[in-house]
PDB file of C-alpha atoms in Angstrom:
ATOM      1  CA  UNK A  16      -2.159 124.530 118.678  1.00 57.00           C
ATOM      2  CA  UNK A  17      -2.927 123.730 115.207  1.00 67.00           C
ATOM      3  CA  UNK A  18      -1.624 120.834 113.304  1.00 68.00           C
ATOM      4  CA  UNK A  19       0.373 123.205 111.044  1.00 63.00           C
ATOM      5  CA  UNK A  20       2.113 124.721 114.049  1.00 69.00           C
ATOM      6  CA  UNK A  21       2.996 121.266 115.412  1.00 67.00           C
ATOM      7  CA  UNK A  22       4.544 120.322 112.064  1.00 69.00           C
ATOM      8  CA  UNK A  23       6.333 123.640 111.945  1.00 75.00           C
ATOM      9  CA  UNK A  24       7.683 123.183 115.503  1.00 77.00           C
ATOM     10  CA  UNK A  25       8.698 119.592 114.708  1.00 76.00           C
ATOM     11  CA  UNK A  26      10.472 120.695 111.538  1.00 82.00           C
ATOM     12  CA  UNK A  27      12.117 123.524 113.457  1.00 82.00           C
ATOM     13  CA  UNK A  28      13.404 121.073 116.108  1.00 85.00           C
ATOM     14  CA  UNK A  29      14.664 118.726 113.374  1.00 84.00           C
ATOM     15  CA  UNK A  30      16.396 121.649 111.680  1.00 86.00           C
ATOM     16  CA  UNK A  31      17.938 122.761 114.999  1.00 88.00           C
ATOM     17  CA  UNK A  32      19.165 119.205 115.674  1.00 89.00           C
ATOM     18  CA  UNK A  33      20.508 118.907 112.139  1.00 88.00           C
ATOM     19  CA  UNK A  34      22.263 122.283 112.579  1.00 89.00           C
ATOM     20  CA  UNK A  35      23.782 121.133 115.914  1.00 91.00           C
ATOM     21  CA  UNK A  36      24.930 117.857 114.314  1.00 92.00           C
ATOM     22  CA  UNK A  37      26.400 119.724 111.379  1.00 91.00           C
ATOM     23  CA  UNK A  38      28.138 122.183 113.707  1.00 93.00           C
ATOM     24  CA  UNK A  39      29.654 119.291 115.717  1.00 94.00           C
ATOM     25  CA  UNK A  40      30.760 117.549 112.524  1.00 94.00           C
ATOM     26  CA  UNK A  41      32.364 120.765 111.274  1.00 94.00           C
ATOM     27  CA  UNK A  42      34.153 121.291 114.626  1.00 93.00           C
ATOM     28  CA  UNK A  43      35.363 117.690 114.612  1.00 93.00           C
ATOM     29  CA  UNK A  44      36.597 117.933 110.990  1.00 94.00           C
ATOM     30  CA  UNK A  45      38.219 121.299 111.723  1.00 92.00           C
ATOM     31  CA  UNK A  46      40.090 119.746 114.669  1.00 93.00           C
ATOM     32  CA  UNK A  47      41.234 116.810 112.494  1.00 93.00           C
ATOM     33  CA  UNK A  48      42.390 119.188 109.744  1.00 93.00           C
ATOM     34  CA  UNK A  49      44.194 121.364 112.285  1.00 93.00           C
ATOM     35  CA  UNK A  50      46.018 118.308 113.680  1.00 94.00           C
ATOM     36  CA  UNK A  51      46.865 117.129 110.160  1.00 94.00           C
ATOM     37  CA  UNK A  52      48.130 120.600 109.245  1.00 93.00           C
ATOM     38  CA  UNK A  53      50.293 120.628 112.367  1.00 93.00           C
ATOM     39  CA  UNK A  54      51.639 117.188 111.464  1.00 93.00           C
ATOM     40  CA  UNK A  55      52.329 118.333 107.891  1.00 94.00           C
ATOM     41  CA  UNK A  56      54.185 121.408 109.198  1.00 94.00           C
ATOM     42  CA  UNK A  57      56.349 119.181 111.415  1.00 94.00           C
ATOM     43  CA  UNK A  58      57.049 116.895 108.457  1.00 93.00           C
ATOM     44  CA  UNK A  59      57.918 119.913 106.306  1.00 92.00           C
ATOM     45  CA  UNK A  60      60.295 121.170 108.999  1.00 91.00           C
ATOM     46  CA  UNK A  61      61.907 117.716 109.259  1.00 91.00           C
ATOM     47  CA  UNK A  62      62.304 117.491 105.469  1.00 88.00           C
ATOM     48  CA  UNK A  63      63.785 121.004 105.311  1.00 89.00           C
ATOM     49  CA  UNK A  64      66.306 119.937 107.970  1.00 85.00           C
ATOM     50  CA  UNK A  65      67.115 116.858 105.920  1.00 82.00           C
ATOM     51  CA  UNK A  66      67.598 119.000 102.808  1.00 82.00           C
ATOM     52  CA  UNK A  67      69.960 121.287 104.718  1.00 80.00           C
ATOM     53  CA  UNK A  68      71.903 118.252 105.959  1.00 74.00           C
ATOM     54  CA  UNK A  69      72.155 116.994 102.366  1.00 73.00           C
ATOM     55  CA  UNK A  70      73.346 120.394 101.179  1.00 71.00           C
ATOM     56  CA  UNK A  71      75.939 120.387 103.937  1.00 64.00           C
ATOM     57  CA  UNK A  72      77.094 116.910 102.913  1.00 58.00           C
ATOM     58  CA  UNK A  73      77.219 117.931  99.281  1.00 62.00           C
ATOM     59  CA  UNK A  74      79.251 120.974 100.222  1.00 58.00           C
ATOM     60  CA  UNK A  75      81.478 118.858 102.446  1.00 52.00           C
ATOM     61  CA  UNK A  76      82.030 116.112  99.886  1.00 53.00           C
ATOM     62  CA  UNK A  77      81.703 118.421  96.968  1.00 57.00           C
ATOM     63  CA  UNK A  78      81.152 117.705  93.376  1.00 81.00           C
ATOM     64  CA  UNK A  79      82.928 115.037  91.415  1.00 88.00           C
ATOM     65  CA  UNK A  80      85.931 116.622  89.729  1.00 90.00           C
ATOM     66  CA  UNK A  81      87.162 115.084  86.502  1.00 93.00           C
ATOM     67  CA  UNK A  82      90.885 115.548  85.924  1.00 96.00           C
ATOM     68  CA  UNK A  83      93.154 115.012  82.943  1.00 97.00           C
ATOM     69  CA  UNK A  84      96.657 114.827  84.374  1.00 97.00           C
ATOM     70  CA  UNK A  85      99.306 114.454  81.695  1.00 96.00           C
ATOM     71  CA  UNK A  86      96.812 112.649  79.453  1.00 96.00           C
ATOM     72  CA  UNK A  87      95.481 110.229  82.112  1.00 97.00           C
ATOM     73  CA  UNK A  88      91.904 110.678  83.343  1.00 97.00           C
ATOM     74  CA  UNK A  89      91.124 110.748  87.081  1.00 96.00           C
ATOM     75  CA  UNK A  90      87.950 111.404  89.059  1.00 94.00           C
ATOM     76  CA  UNK A  91      87.787 112.513  92.683  1.00 93.00           C
ATOM     77  CA  UNK A  92      85.737 114.709  94.950  1.00 89.00           C
ATOM     78  CA  UNK A  93      86.293 118.400  95.455  1.00 89.00           C
ATOM     79  CA  UNK A  94      86.662 117.744  99.177  1.00 86.00           C
ATOM     80  CA  UNK A  95      89.659 115.471  98.497  1.00 89.00           C
ATOM     81  CA  UNK A  96      91.353 118.125  96.389  1.00 91.00           C
ATOM     82  CA  UNK A  97      90.757 120.834  98.995  1.00 89.00           C
ATOM     83  CA  UNK A  98      91.531 118.740 102.089  1.00 87.00           C
ATOM     84  CA  UNK A  99      94.880 120.504 102.685  1.00 89.00           C
ATOM     85  CA  UNK A 100      95.903 124.096 102.079  1.00 92.00           C
ATOM     86  CA  UNK A 101      97.808 123.595  98.837  1.00 93.00           C
ATOM     87  CA  UNK A 102      97.926 124.562  95.183  1.00 94.00           C
ATOM     88  CA  UNK A 103      95.128 122.073  94.592  1.00 93.00           C
ATOM     89  CA  UNK A 104      92.861 123.718  97.159  1.00 91.00           C
ATOM     90  CA  UNK A 105      93.677 127.084  95.601  1.00 92.00           C
ATOM     91  CA  UNK A 106      92.968 125.793  92.086  1.00 91.00           C
ATOM     92  CA  UNK A 107      89.576 124.392  93.107  1.00 88.00           C
ATOM     93  CA  UNK A 108      88.536 127.234  95.421  1.00 85.00           C
ATOM     94  CA  UNK A 109      86.335 128.686  92.681  1.00 82.00           C
ATOM     95  CA  UNK A 110      88.401 131.870  92.480  1.00 86.00           C
ATOM     96  CA  UNK A 111      90.336 130.848  89.377  1.00 85.00           C
ATOM     97  CA  UNK A 112      89.469 129.732  85.879  1.00 87.00           C
ATOM     98  CA  UNK A 113      90.550 126.172  85.176  1.00 90.00           C
ATOM     99  CA  UNK A 114      91.836 124.871  81.853  1.00 91.00           C
ATOM    100  CA  UNK A 115      89.447 122.258  80.456  1.00 92.00           C
ATOM    101  CA  UNK A 116      90.207 119.715  77.767  1.00 93.00           C
ATOM    102  CA  UNK A 117      87.787 118.793  74.959  1.00 94.00           C
ATOM    103  CA  UNK A 118      85.932 116.370  77.282  1.00 93.00           C
ATOM    104  CA  UNK A 119      85.508 119.045  80.014  1.00 90.00           C
ATOM    105  CA  UNK A 120      88.144 117.473  82.265  1.00 93.00           C
ATOM    106  CA  UNK A 121      90.338 119.899  84.216  1.00 93.00           C
ATOM    107  CA  UNK A 122      93.745 119.705  82.558  1.00 96.00           C
ATOM    108  CA  UNK A 123      96.847 119.591  84.771  1.00 96.00           C
ATOM    109  CA  UNK A 124     100.171 119.228  83.004  1.00 96.00           C
ATOM    110  CA  UNK A 125     101.919 116.964  85.510  1.00 96.00           C
ATOM    111  CA  UNK A 126     103.221 113.385  85.832  1.00 96.00           C
ATOM    112  CA  UNK A 127     100.119 111.138  85.830  1.00 97.00           C
ATOM    113  CA  UNK A 128     101.735 108.128  87.562  1.00 96.00           C
ATOM    114  CA  UNK A 129     103.049 110.253  90.408  1.00 96.00           C
ATOM    115  CA  UNK A 130      99.759 112.188  90.596  1.00 96.00           C
ATOM    116  CA  UNK A 131      97.945 108.910  91.253  1.00 96.00           C
ATOM    117  CA  UNK A 132      99.976 108.691  94.475  1.00 95.00           C
ATOM    118  CA  UNK A 133      99.021 112.289  95.317  1.00 95.00           C
ATOM    119  CA  UNK A 134      95.325 111.387  94.974  1.00 95.00           C
ATOM    120  CA  UNK A 135      95.809 108.287  97.110  1.00 94.00           C
ATOM    121  CA  UNK A 136      97.469 110.429  99.782  1.00 94.00           C
ATOM    122  CA  UNK A 137      94.529 112.860  99.687  1.00 93.00           C
ATOM    123  CA  UNK A 138      92.076 109.974  99.986  1.00 92.00           C
ATOM    124  CA  UNK A 139      93.919 107.928 102.625  1.00 91.00           C
ATOM    125  CA  UNK A 140      95.654 110.603 104.713  1.00 87.00           C
ATOM    126  CA  UNK A 141      97.822 109.096 107.455  1.00 85.00           C
ATOM    127  CA  UNK A 142      97.226 105.573 106.117  1.00 90.00           C
ATOM    128  CA  UNK A 143      98.842 106.403 102.785  1.00 91.00           C
ATOM    129  CA  UNK A 144     101.967 104.425 101.955  1.00 91.00           C
ATOM    130  CA  UNK A 145     104.622 106.127  99.819  1.00 91.00           C
ATOM    131  CA  UNK A 146     105.997 104.073  96.938  1.00 92.00           C
ATOM    132  CA  UNK A 147     108.895 101.761  97.740  1.00 91.00           C
ATOM    133  CA  UNK A 148     110.569 102.278  94.361  1.00 92.00           C
ATOM    134  CA  UNK A 149     113.219 104.977  94.769  1.00 93.00           C
ATOM    135  CA  UNK A 150     112.618 106.617  91.381  1.00 95.00           C
ATOM    136  CA  UNK A 151     108.828 106.701  91.816  1.00 95.00           C
ATOM    137  CA  UNK A 152     109.231 108.080  95.321  1.00 93.00           C
ATOM    138  CA  UNK A 153     111.433 110.850  93.940  1.00 94.00           C
ATOM    139  CA  UNK A 154     108.779 111.690  91.314  1.00 96.00           C
ATOM    140  CA  UNK A 155     106.024 111.622  93.942  1.00 95.00           C
ATOM    141  CA  UNK A 156     108.047 113.937  96.178  1.00 94.00           C
ATOM    142  CA  UNK A 157     108.332 116.375  93.240  1.00 95.00           C
ATOM    143  CA  UNK A 158     104.539 116.346  92.864  1.00 95.00           C
ATOM    144  CA  UNK A 159     104.053 116.896  96.601  1.00 94.00           C
ATOM    145  CA  UNK A 160     106.481 119.815  96.439  1.00 94.00           C
ATOM    146  CA  UNK A 161     104.793 121.248  93.361  1.00 96.00           C
ATOM    147  CA  UNK A 162     101.312 121.034  94.902  1.00 95.00           C
ATOM    148  CA  UNK A 163     102.661 122.213  98.291  1.00 93.00           C
ATOM    149  CA  UNK A 164     101.389 119.129 100.098  1.00 91.00           C
ATOM    150  CA  UNK A 165     102.899 117.716 103.301  1.00 87.00           C
ATOM    151  CA  UNK A 166     105.104 114.758 102.473  1.00 80.00           C
ATOM    152  CA  UNK A 167     105.708 112.670 105.555  1.00 70.00           C
ATOM    153  CA  UNK A 168     108.020 109.759 105.226  1.00 59.00           C
ATOM    154  CA  UNK A 169     107.243 106.587 107.082  1.00 47.00           C
ATOM    155  CA  UNK A 170     109.652 105.944 109.943  1.00 37.00           C
ATOM    156  CA  UNK A 171     110.708 102.647 108.349  1.00 40.00           C
ATOM    157  CA  UNK A 172     111.857 104.418 105.193  1.00 44.00           C
ATOM    158  CA  UNK A 173     114.979 106.548 105.220  1.00 39.00           C
ATOM    159  CA  UNK A 174     116.539 108.299 102.276  1.00 42.00           C
ATOM    160  CA  UNK A 175     119.108 110.940 101.574  1.00 39.00           C
ATOM    161  CA  UNK A 176     118.360 112.760  98.332  1.00 38.00           C
ATOM    162  CA  UNK A 177     121.422 114.988  98.625  1.00 35.00           C
ATOM    163  CA  UNK A 178     123.809 112.081  98.100  1.00 35.00           C
ATOM    164  CA  UNK A 179     121.429 110.026  96.023  1.00 42.00           C
ATOM    165  CA  UNK A 180     121.542 107.121  98.498  1.00 42.00           C
ATOM    166  CA  UNK A 181     118.360 105.385  99.540  1.00 43.00           C
ATOM    167  CA  UNK A 182     118.006 102.719 102.208  1.00 42.00           C
ATOM    168  CA  UNK A 183     114.814 100.779 102.714  1.00 42.00           C
ATOM    169  CA  UNK A 184     114.805  98.683 105.845  1.00 39.00           C
ATOM    170  CA  UNK A 185     113.347  95.203 105.996  1.00 37.00           C
ATOM    171  CA  UNK A 186     109.919  96.231 107.259  1.00 40.00           C
ATOM    172  CA  UNK A 187     109.225  98.094 104.037  1.00 41.00           C
ATOM    173  CA  UNK A 188     110.098  95.196 101.734  1.00 41.00           C
ATOM    174  CA  UNK A 189     108.738  91.673 101.637  1.00 38.00           C
ATOM    175  CA  UNK A 190     111.717  89.804 103.019  1.00 36.00           C
ATOM    176  CA  UNK A 191     113.139  90.780 106.387  1.00 33.00           C
ATOM    177  CA  UNK A 192     116.603  89.776 105.152  1.00 32.00           C
ATOM    178  CA  UNK A 193     116.444  92.287 102.301  1.00 36.00           C
ATOM    179  CA  UNK A 194     118.197  95.583 102.748  1.00 36.00           C
ATOM    180  CA  UNK A 195     118.381  97.533  99.554  1.00 36.00           C
ATOM    181  CA  UNK A 196     121.053 100.129  99.112  1.00 34.00           C
ATOM    182  CA  UNK A 197     121.186 102.092  95.922  1.00 37.00           C
ATOM    183  CA  UNK A 198     123.930 104.538  95.077  1.00 36.00           C
ATOM    184  CA  UNK A 199     123.123 106.933  92.288  1.00 41.00           C
ATOM    185  CA  UNK A 200     125.692 109.196  90.765  1.00 38.00           C
ATOM    186  CA  UNK A 201     124.404 112.696  90.117  1.00 40.00           C
ATOM    187  CA  UNK A 202     125.749 114.722  87.216  1.00 38.00           C
TER     188      UNK A 202
END
């Protein structure tokens, strides 16, 4: 063999080895990229699940609703207003146009002090305490009736609206010795 052929064979072997090394490096990098892609796909799937959970929560809790009730501003969630089948859930179902004031608050022409109790009932549910004051309780009951909400009296509070007599027993007032009886004459 000539010296030129030896150099050529040596270069050919070096090229073959370099090609094998390059092929192994490419295979190794391809495997790493494939694993990374798989990991990225899993992360994407996890994030999509998280997004869906957030959408579900947003739908459950709803948007913040700004209300102007009789001139007083309130804010609550759509989920609070639609918690019970009522006029409020109908109003905020998305099927009806709502009257907005100049500040884009939904306008409801009702008693604002009594409506505050309605919102507290919607927020607190069974833990809600009706007002002790007879007149305020009467106004709150009117709002519950208007909005078609369930008004459940506490067992410790008894009243008879037909005769205008209200009795609050001692557990609903601060002093156990206090029993308030109020007779109101209706015209």
